[in-house]
XYZ file of N, CA and C in Angstrom:
180
model
N 2.402 3.510 12.367
C 3.645 3.635 10.913
C 3.097 3.091 9.871
N 3.712 4.134 9.360
C 3.397 4.007 7.634
C 4.604 4.222 6.732
N 4.660 3.420 5.819
C 6.082 3.645 5.100
C 5.477 3.161 3.426
N 5.716 4.020 2.497
C 5.367 3.828 1.206
C 6.711 3.049 0.433
N 6.123 2.234 -0.132
C 6.834 0.804 -1.198
C 6.548 1.068 -2.486
N 7.922 1.525 -3.209
C 7.361 1.914 -4.773
C 8.518 0.655 -5.183
N 8.251 -0.193 -5.871
C 8.953 -0.887 -7.015
C 9.854 -1.864 -5.860
N 9.935 -2.236 -4.945
C 10.920 -2.594 -4.342
C 10.146 -4.190 -3.534
N 9.065 -4.984 -4.178
C 8.396 -5.644 -3.760
C 9.023 -7.107 -3.180
N 9.907 -7.145 -3.905
C 10.813 -8.509 -3.383
C 11.434 -8.274 -1.978
N 11.802 -6.998 -2.266
C 12.726 -6.526 -0.797
C 12.143 -6.697 0.525
N 10.666 -6.063 0.111
C 9.894 -5.990 0.978
C 9.277 -7.596 1.500
N 9.011 -8.388 0.350
C 8.570 -9.735 1.105
C 9.672 -10.380 1.581
N 10.926 -10.271 1.106
C 12.111 -10.350 2.165
C 11.696 -10.082 3.473
N 12.096 -8.997 3.827
C 12.222 -8.324 5.043
C 10.906 -8.559 5.878
N 9.380 -9.289 5.041
C 8.545 -9.634 5.848
C 8.585 -11.069 5.966
N 9.306 -11.965 5.647
C 9.561 -13.308 6.027
C 10.261 -13.358 7.336
N 11.479 -12.377 6.952
C 12.482 -12.261 7.980
C 11.867 -11.895 9.435
N 10.897 -11.022 9.439
C 10.230 -10.330 10.648
C 9.301 -11.509 11.125
N 8.869 -12.306 10.074
C 7.790 -13.322 10.357
C 8.529 -14.268 11.387
N 9.793 -14.542 11.024
C 10.463 -15.845 11.581
C 11.013 -15.642 13.098
N 11.272 -13.998 13.146
C 11.733 -13.447 14.442
C 11.161 -12.816 15.739
N 9.612 -12.221 14.956
C 8.815 -11.818 15.743
C 7.733 -12.178 16.394
N 7.466 -12.236 17.674
C 6.210 -12.842 17.919
C 4.553 -12.486 17.344
N 5.014 -11.487 17.285
C 3.549 -10.963 16.778
C 3.617 -10.763 15.258
N 4.419 -11.676 14.533
C 4.709 -11.297 13.281
C 3.556 -11.264 12.703
N 2.453 -12.157 13.028
C 1.307 -12.456 11.866
C 0.456 -11.072 11.898
N 0.205 -10.630 13.302
C -0.753 -9.341 13.145
C -0.194 -8.202 12.307
N 1.296 -7.935 12.813
C 2.120 -6.820 11.960
C 2.107 -7.114 10.572
N 2.012 -8.443 9.940
C 1.800 -8.714 8.415
C 0.365 -7.870 8.249
N -0.393 -8.751 8.981
C -1.668 -8.492 8.320
C -2.086 -6.844 8.321
N -1.736 -6.114 9.326
C -1.600 -4.501 9.241
C -1.850 -4.246 8.272
N 0.500 -4.267 7.772
C 0.928 -3.769 6.723
C 0.034 -4.571 5.584
N -0.721 -5.260 5.447
C -1.387 -5.833 4.280
C -2.626 -4.965 4.216
N -3.013 -4.487 5.048
C -4.461 -3.642 5.398
C -4.407 -2.508 5.017
N -2.977 -1.935 5.367
C -2.406 -0.302 5.055
C -2.036 -0.303 3.418
N -1.730 -1.184 2.945
C -1.200 -1.286 1.526
C -2.593 -1.322 0.696
N -3.779 -2.169 0.998
C -4.490 -2.231 0.129
C -5.440 -0.770 0.244
N -5.311 -0.115 1.199
C -6.067 0.950 1.694
C -5.444 1.872 1.011
N -4.042 2.032 0.718
C -3.580 3.144 -0.177
C -3.748 2.747 -1.445
N -3.222 1.588 -2.077
C -3.809 1.059 -3.283
C -5.093 1.929 -3.627
N -6.105 1.681 -2.663
C -7.535 2.014 -2.987
C -7.539 3.531 -3.215
N -6.768 4.263 -1.968
C -6.551 5.560 -2.116
C -6.059 6.425 -3.303
N -5.356 5.567 -4.168
C -4.423 5.885 -5.036
C -5.478 6.186 -6.438
N -6.446 4.597 -6.483
C -7.104 4.328 -7.621
C -8.070 5.553 -7.293
N -8.718 5.814 -6.032
C -9.731 7.111 -6.076
C -9.605 8.149 -6.595
N -7.728 8.517 -6.268
C -7.488 10.254 -6.932
C -7.303 10.014 -8.338
N -7.050 8.632 -8.814
C -6.898 8.436 -10.192
C -8.203 9.108 -10.798
N -9.303 8.119 -10.625
C -10.933 8.340 -11.178
C -11.183 9.617 -10.687
N -10.994 10.227 -9.609
C -11.628 11.780 -9.230
C -10.451 12.699 -10.256
N -9.417 12.558 -10.502
C -8.385 13.294 -11.472
C -9.222 13.143 -12.936
N -9.422 11.609 -13.158
C -9.883 11.555 -14.519
C -11.279 12.413 -15.062
N -12.163 12.150 -13.770
C -13.383 12.554 -13.652
C -13.558 14.821 -13.994
N -12.076 15.217 -13.075
C -12.277 16.510 -13.099
C -11.679 17.102 -14.510
N -10.910 16.144 -14.867
C -10.030 16.352 -16.807
C -11.727 16.463 -17.402
N -12.226 15.387 -17.044
C -13.472 15.206 -18.349
C -14.222 16.738 -18.145
N -14.559 17.253 -16.852
C -15.355 18.191 -17.008
C -15.155 19.189 -17.342
N -13.428 19.587 -17.486
C -12.953 20.937 -17.242
C -13.403 21.739 -19.038
N -13.853 22.660 -18.926
C -14.504 23.529 -19.985
C -13.381 24.343 -20.765
N -12.400 24.536 -20.048
C -11.405 25.063 -20.591
C -10.639 24.554 -21.766
């Protein structure tokens, strides 16, 4: 399962706390969410760097 979070970190944090209190496997779920978020942030950064490189090498 993947989700996109843009600008609602406080709501997401509250939802994760609620999940942690109610779900027996919450630790693994939260860890997976953090890993997925970090991967997405790294992917976005790589896309931005690539776009900058393409723009800088554009001869038009």
